[in-house]
Amino acid sequence: MSPSDDDRPTTSGTDARAAELAARVRDLMPGVRSDLEALTRIPSVSLDSFDQRHVDDSAAATADLLRAEGLDVRVVREGGRPAVIGHLPAPEGAPTVLLYAHHDVQPPGDDADWDTPVFTPTQVGDRLYARGVADDKAGVMAHVAALRAHAGRPPVGVTVFVEGEEEVGSDSLPQILEAHGAELECDAIVLADSHNWKIGVPALTTTLRGMVRVVVEVRALEHGLHSGLYGGVVPDGLTALCRLLATLHDEHGDVAVPGLRSSEAADLDFSEEDLRADAGLPAGVRPIGTGSLLSRMWTKPSMTVIGIDAPAVDAAANLLTPVGRAKLSMRIHPEEDPAVAADALTRHLREHAPWGCEVDVTVVDDGRGFAADAQGPVYDAARAAFRDAWGGVDPVDIGVGGSIPFVAAFAERFPDAAILVTGVEDPDTRAHAANESLHLGEFERVCLAEALLLDRLPGGRHHGEHE
Ligand SMILES: [Zn+2]
């Protein structure tokens, strides 16, 4: 089954150029889809325990796709997985846009959890199923489709950057940006690795939370003691740790660490039923925190105990445990300085040391959030392109509660470039999970939106145009 005609992008009808690009993209989609399927058949899992030759193969396949569009292409490696950089020079006086995606994918997980073969793209209804078919090989193909729509002569310069290790944390991205930053200089950046609000409603991701992870150790004793002989008068490290962890939230479930930033998120329609359905929250369990649900996910801090070192239940002795250790993951406001947040958390933990126990805090890692300056001519052009590609539906600004390390890395390296975080995913995509899929109708809209955006970026210059 292919998307029905009324499911296809339409334009407002006032813009002949938009209609022309829409028709061109529609004609291109069968080829785009078959190239997407070929790319998806390469199991380019970037996790170390998987065969990394497949990641080399997907880099090579990506390079071939870009070369075929007339780009000058190189595969680069700076101590990590191969990234692909392709360049199409700008018409004189026109700006350059950098288009980002990644060609590596998450591990498949258990094959038994998949309803279709993991690396064989399979259409069911209006969705195409396979690992990586959405995250983020559809992002790669959206860039290729936009170039094809312009027959290799877009009115702006285009640099395509396709990373090979996003799913394992973009470890060598700083080195790549350092070594190849000059080739990547640009006026605007489109990072196609996020999601739309829902089927039929496009979105621009304008905020991402940052994060801080710490290990906290609570020491009550030099050595273990008989819990019968000393219990009731001598404290133990594990109970002390539990009491300390309990101070991290107030009675409503809001983070109780003072000094952390928070703000209200955009006012979008998202109900408790939506949350319950998306998260699979059991009927009796209440959401935690206060304020709008979206602000709790996007713009307020969160605190999660993600690990505890303690005697295992089966092996537990009647002992006062000397030391308790826990790892905490704190998500922070998009504009919070991670170092300031880490200090606030460390201070809170030390000040709440139970019963005079020794509290040690080690910051394991942190990451900066992102808050786009979502105004100005590039954003105006993007919003208009999305609106036209979605048949007159305006894009909404959304946040993402998690961090995307490469966004902060690009924002830091190119502080003057307008950054657009777009994506091909929708709430049913199940990126990273079994049965990942791409909505084919939405994918065509994504491709068209990007083709329209290239056409409309401020300062763009159609070939043959004079000053
Ligand atoms: Zn991704």
XYZ file of C-alpha atoms and ligand atoms in Angstrom:
468
model
C 0.000 0.000 0.000
C 1.306 3.449 -0.775
C 0.237 6.653 0.972
C -3.099 7.734 -0.449
C -3.238 10.928 -2.433
C -4.949 12.944 0.277
C -2.165 11.842 2.602
C 0.399 13.522 0.383
C 1.840 16.973 0.925
C -0.131 19.772 -0.686
C 0.808 23.395 -0.933
C -1.159 26.473 -0.107
C -1.723 26.888 -3.842
C -0.376 30.421 -3.864
C 3.172 29.472 -4.516
C 3.838 27.955 -7.912
C 7.443 27.269 -7.017
C 6.361 25.283 -3.962
C 3.947 23.285 -6.111
C 6.713 22.599 -8.610
C 9.058 21.320 -5.878
C 6.242 19.261 -4.345
C 5.615 17.578 -7.707
C 9.310 16.964 -8.167
C 9.704 15.436 -4.700
C 6.672 13.218 -5.290
C 8.258 11.908 -8.501
C 11.536 11.330 -6.690
C 10.105 9.361 -3.758
C 10.198 5.854 -5.300
C 13.935 6.250 -5.957
C 14.533 7.832 -2.555
C 12.722 4.960 -0.916
C 14.689 2.271 -2.706
C 17.969 3.997 -1.806
C 16.759 4.245 1.797
C 16.012 0.518 1.783
C 19.458 -0.314 0.403
C 21.126 1.839 3.070
C 18.989 0.251 5.787
C 20.023 -3.263 4.732
C 23.566 -2.442 5.900
C 23.570 -3.341 9.622
C 25.762 -0.412 10.658
C 25.599 -0.860 14.428
C 28.334 1.350 15.881
C 28.490 -0.393 19.263
C 31.950 -1.971 19.712
C 30.769 -5.548 20.062
C 29.271 -5.484 16.537
C 31.214 -5.940 13.294
C 32.486 -2.468 12.458
C 33.025 -3.310 8.778
C 29.317 -2.639 8.306
C 29.813 0.913 9.571
C 32.576 1.347 6.983
C 30.174 -0.008 4.357
C 27.413 2.410 5.318
C 29.893 5.302 5.200
C 30.918 4.205 1.702
C 27.287 3.836 0.583
C 26.465 7.282 1.972
C 29.483 8.747 0.191
C 28.314 7.185 -3.099
C 24.825 8.670 -2.700
C 26.286 12.144 -2.161
C 28.793 11.813 -4.996
C 25.949 10.934 -7.337
C 24.410 14.336 -6.496
C 27.597 16.068 -7.594
C 29.092 16.698 -4.158
C 32.783 16.641 -3.493
C 32.932 13.858 -0.896
C 35.422 12.596 1.688
C 35.181 9.924 4.333
C 37.030 11.130 7.430
C 37.994 9.439 10.659
C 39.507 11.036 13.733
C 40.024 8.102 16.062
C 36.421 6.897 15.893
C 33.937 5.713 13.283
C 33.991 7.082 9.729
C 32.052 10.272 9.006
C 31.143 11.463 5.526
C 31.597 15.069 4.463
C 30.221 16.226 1.126
C 30.369 19.703 -0.275
C 28.578 21.604 -2.998
C 29.935 25.134 -3.339
C 27.597 28.094 -2.927
C 26.580 30.192 -5.930
C 28.519 33.438 -5.615
C 27.348 35.511 -2.666
C 24.944 32.840 -1.390
C 25.138 31.345 2.105
C 26.040 27.753 2.922
C 23.895 25.346 4.903
C 25.226 22.314 6.745
C 22.972 19.249 6.696
C 23.617 16.715 9.463
C 22.507 13.112 9.887
C 24.124 9.876 11.096
C 24.585 6.592 9.253
C 25.176 4.356 12.281
C 22.334 2.624 14.094
C 21.420 1.198 17.490
C 21.855 -2.533 18.169
C 18.759 -4.529 17.160
C 18.088 -5.986 20.607
C 16.369 -9.356 20.708
C 15.294 -10.542 17.229
C 12.309 -12.252 18.826
C 10.870 -8.851 19.765
C 10.677 -7.819 16.096
C 7.589 -8.542 14.014
C 9.543 -8.174 10.745
C 13.185 -8.998 9.884
C 15.447 -6.464 11.628
C 17.501 -5.265 8.661
C 15.049 -6.001 5.850
C 12.819 -2.969 5.322
C 9.232 -4.215 5.318
C 6.117 -2.127 4.699
C 3.114 -2.673 6.936
C 0.291 -0.189 6.394
C 1.795 3.227 5.749
C 4.958 2.497 7.715
C 8.288 0.959 6.757
C 9.879 -1.218 9.459
C 13.587 -1.925 10.087
C 16.402 -0.889 12.442
C 17.716 2.500 11.328
C 15.049 3.079 8.685
C 14.014 6.193 10.608
C 16.915 6.876 13.019
C 18.682 8.123 11.106
C 18.979 6.742 7.604
C 15.772 8.563 6.703
C 17.607 11.722 7.831
C 20.444 10.900 5.413
C 17.953 10.319 2.614
C 15.989 13.507 3.380
C 19.188 15.445 2.655
C 19.784 13.453 -0.535
C 16.153 13.965 -1.615
C 16.400 17.736 -1.089
C 19.540 17.816 -3.253
C 17.817 15.719 -5.928
C 14.821 18.045 -5.920
C 17.228 20.817 -6.903
C 18.931 18.628 -9.522
C 22.308 19.287 -7.913
C 21.966 23.081 -8.249
C 20.392 24.417 -5.047
C 20.427 28.196 -4.592
C 22.724 27.873 -1.558
C 25.971 26.102 -0.824
C 25.399 22.726 0.836
C 27.717 20.774 3.085
C 26.457 17.375 4.158
C 27.941 15.862 7.302
C 26.939 12.291 8.109
C 28.351 11.013 11.363
C 29.135 7.341 12.048
C 28.973 7.126 15.845
C 26.023 9.152 17.090
C 24.480 6.107 18.716
C 27.571 5.518 20.838
C 27.903 9.108 22.042
C 29.699 10.998 19.240
C 33.008 10.534 21.047
C 35.298 11.724 18.248
C 32.965 14.484 17.032
C 34.950 17.208 18.846
C 38.121 15.989 17.054
C 36.316 15.892 13.709
C 35.013 19.429 14.240
C 38.520 20.479 15.253
C 40.270 18.859 12.272
C 37.640 19.612 9.615
C 35.877 22.655 11.057
C 37.014 24.878 8.214
C 35.292 22.630 5.634
C 32.159 22.687 7.750
C 31.873 26.484 8.115
C 28.299 27.483 7.432
C 25.565 30.055 7.976
C 22.828 27.640 9.001
C 22.716 24.064 10.244
C 19.932 21.519 9.798
C 20.304 18.617 12.215
C 17.829 15.978 11.043
C 17.722 13.561 13.971
C 14.781 14.527 16.137
C 11.031 14.086 15.758
C 7.813 15.747 14.751
C 5.008 16.425 17.213
C 2.566 13.915 15.777
C 1.474 12.552 12.401
C 0.358 15.617 10.450
C 1.972 18.169 12.793
C 5.590 19.128 12.096
C 7.946 20.409 14.791
C 11.212 22.177 15.311
C 13.134 21.016 18.370
C 14.190 24.236 20.060
C 15.333 23.000 23.478
C 17.219 20.014 24.836
C 17.977 19.443 28.501
C 21.534 19.070 29.681
C 22.690 16.468 32.163
C 25.014 15.795 35.076
C 25.876 12.371 36.444
C 27.451 11.875 39.851
C 28.399 9.023 42.126
C 27.657 9.647 45.793
C 29.234 7.535 48.517
C 28.015 7.558 52.119
C 30.377 6.097 54.717
C 29.073 5.366 58.195
C 31.623 2.856 59.458
C 35.164 1.599 58.934
C 33.913 -1.998 58.807
C 30.701 -3.998 59.037
C 29.122 -4.697 62.427
C 26.642 -7.278 63.752
C 23.218 -5.747 63.200
C 21.826 -7.339 66.346
C 24.574 -6.145 68.649
C 24.841 -2.573 67.323
C 21.645 -1.992 65.363
C 19.585 0.789 66.926
C 22.563 2.842 68.070
C 25.169 2.717 65.297
C 24.114 3.953 61.821
C 24.895 2.013 58.654
C 26.008 3.328 55.267
C 23.167 1.858 53.242
C 20.335 3.191 55.382
C 22.124 6.554 55.550
C 22.377 6.528 51.734
C 18.641 5.817 51.423
C 17.840 8.741 53.730
C 20.147 11.011 51.728
C 18.592 9.974 48.400
C 15.148 10.647 49.865
C 16.096 14.336 50.289
C 16.499 14.779 46.518
C 12.749 15.166 45.892
C 10.054 16.970 47.838
C 6.724 15.369 48.710
C 5.304 16.223 45.256
C 8.213 14.623 43.447
C 9.825 17.904 42.385
C 13.619 18.025 42.585
C 14.473 19.540 45.985
C 18.028 20.658 45.230
C 18.063 24.448 45.633
C 19.591 26.736 43.033
C 18.640 24.803 39.880
C 17.017 26.632 36.981
C 13.592 25.768 35.671
C 10.994 27.367 33.427
C 7.634 26.651 31.814
C 7.648 24.802 28.503
C 5.687 25.791 25.395
C 1.963 25.383 25.841
C 1.183 22.356 23.671
C -1.632 19.914 24.073
C -0.298 16.960 26.076
C -2.578 15.277 28.566
C -1.998 12.823 31.387
C -3.628 10.188 29.162
C -1.041 10.936 26.462
C 1.725 10.521 29.022
C 0.209 7.299 30.385
C -0.087 5.865 26.886
C 3.400 6.943 25.744
C 5.200 5.818 28.898
C 3.031 2.803 29.711
C 2.481 4.195 33.226
C 0.483 1.653 35.293
C -3.002 2.800 36.333
C -2.298 3.370 40.037
C 1.046 5.148 39.611
C 0.874 8.961 39.613
C 3.159 11.244 37.579
C 5.666 13.064 39.787
C 6.434 16.780 40.013
C 4.319 19.873 39.537
C 3.724 22.294 36.681
C 2.752 21.307 33.147
C 3.710 17.792 32.112
C 5.824 19.110 29.230
C 7.772 21.489 31.475
C 8.515 18.535 33.762
C 9.975 16.696 30.760
C 11.636 19.565 28.901
C 12.482 22.585 31.084
C 12.545 21.527 34.729
C 15.316 19.506 36.338
C 14.805 15.818 37.016
C 16.706 13.484 39.314
C 16.943 9.718 38.958
C 18.824 7.155 41.012
C 20.201 4.960 38.239
C 22.305 2.535 40.263
C 23.146 1.452 43.809
C 26.027 -0.670 45.082
C 24.727 -2.667 47.988
C 24.825 -6.261 49.226
C 22.564 -8.377 46.999
C 19.322 -9.521 48.619
C 20.156 -13.217 48.265
C 23.540 -12.790 49.894
C 22.557 -10.254 52.549
C 23.972 -10.899 56.033
C 22.717 -9.453 59.318
C 25.198 -6.665 59.034
C 25.438 -2.915 59.401
C 26.843 -2.140 55.920
C 29.705 0.348 56.235
C 29.316 2.126 52.877
C 26.483 2.823 50.439
C 27.083 4.082 46.911
C 24.663 5.373 44.294
C 24.829 6.857 40.819
C 22.512 9.765 40.058
C 21.428 11.115 36.698
C 20.248 14.702 36.830
C 18.678 16.359 33.788
C 18.983 20.118 33.810
C 17.308 23.157 32.273
C 18.362 23.749 28.627
C 20.264 26.913 29.578
C 21.711 25.715 32.895
C 25.491 25.589 33.205
C 26.293 21.929 33.998
C 29.162 22.933 36.317
C 26.867 25.195 38.360
C 24.243 22.448 38.548
C 26.862 19.885 39.610
C 28.013 22.246 42.401
C 24.439 22.738 43.590
C 23.873 18.984 43.729
C 27.202 18.333 45.485
C 26.433 21.016 48.082
C 22.952 19.603 48.702
C 24.294 16.076 49.202
C 27.033 17.213 51.626
C 24.668 19.405 53.618
C 22.192 16.568 54.014
C 24.702 13.998 55.242
C 22.625 11.878 57.663
C 23.874 11.388 61.226
C 27.271 12.930 60.571
C 28.226 10.267 57.991
C 30.954 11.093 55.475
C 29.518 11.993 52.042
C 31.742 11.931 48.947
C 30.488 13.175 45.589
C 32.251 12.551 42.274
C 30.991 14.162 39.075
C 31.232 11.405 36.431
C 30.249 13.400 33.348
C 28.055 16.202 32.181
C 26.624 17.658 28.998
C 25.333 21.033 28.047
C 21.719 21.472 26.979
C 20.563 23.531 24.044
C 18.173 26.420 23.621
C 17.879 27.677 20.065
C 17.494 31.334 19.347
C 14.415 30.305 17.388
C 13.823 33.657 15.709
C 15.113 35.407 12.638
C 15.077 34.887 8.886
C 16.329 31.274 8.851
C 13.638 30.208 11.328
C 11.035 32.178 9.378
C 12.058 30.364 6.186
C 12.018 26.999 7.956
C 8.583 27.556 9.501
C 7.159 28.559 6.114
C 8.764 25.524 4.442
C 7.321 23.166 7.049
C 3.896 24.803 6.851
C 3.800 24.372 3.074
C 5.101 20.805 3.196
C 2.413 19.870 5.736
C -0.444 21.405 3.770
C -0.781 24.588 5.823
C -0.136 23.139 9.306
C 2.274 25.354 11.242
C 5.223 23.628 12.912
C 5.265 23.725 16.703
C 8.337 24.351 18.838
C 9.082 21.342 20.990
C 11.631 20.414 23.600
C 13.354 17.111 24.131
C 14.082 15.996 27.677
C 17.223 14.095 26.742
C 20.521 15.442 25.540
C 21.865 15.165 21.993
C 25.628 15.640 22.378
C 26.231 16.664 18.762
C 23.783 19.578 18.961
C 25.761 21.228 21.750
C 29.005 20.438 19.895
C 27.789 22.209 16.729
C 26.335 25.110 18.700
C 29.690 25.614 20.389
C 31.779 25.294 17.203
C 29.522 27.501 15.030
C 28.077 30.085 17.426
C 26.895 32.389 14.629
C 25.037 29.780 12.591
C 21.271 29.402 12.988
C 20.621 25.862 14.213
C 17.495 23.983 13.164
C 16.851 20.635 14.809
C 14.397 18.747 12.602
C 13.600 15.090 12.217
C 11.770 12.269 10.542
C 10.450 10.519 13.621
C 6.927 10.600 15.024
C 5.506 9.323 18.340
C 5.134 5.796 16.916
C 8.653 5.481 15.463
C 10.128 3.489 18.389
C 13.679 4.565 17.606
C 16.215 2.400 19.509
C 13.503 -0.181 20.306
C 12.200 -3.249 18.475
C 9.916 -2.547 15.496
C 11.424 0.835 14.642
C 9.539 2.344 11.726
C 9.137 5.301 9.420
C 5.808 6.820 8.372
C 6.110 7.058 4.597
C 3.680 9.960 4.189
C 5.504 12.007 6.821
C 8.837 11.093 5.247
C 7.759 12.645 1.944
C 6.764 15.814 3.820
C 10.167 15.913 5.524
C 11.907 15.619 2.156
C 9.736 18.352 0.665
C 10.204 20.650 3.675
C 13.962 20.390 3.278
C 13.804 20.992 -0.479
C 11.654 24.085 0.194
C 14.022 25.258 2.907
C 17.027 25.121 0.559
C 14.981 27.153 -1.906
C 14.077 29.833 0.617
C 17.098 30.354 2.820
C 17.794 34.084 3.023
C 20.492 35.144 0.575
C 20.025 32.092 -1.655
C 20.668 32.672 -5.308
C 19.253 30.614 -8.138
C 21.804 29.747 -10.782
C 21.849 32.285 -13.553
C 20.396 34.949 -11.224
C 22.214 38.291 -11.179
C 22.593 40.856 -8.450
Zn 19.546 9.402 15.707
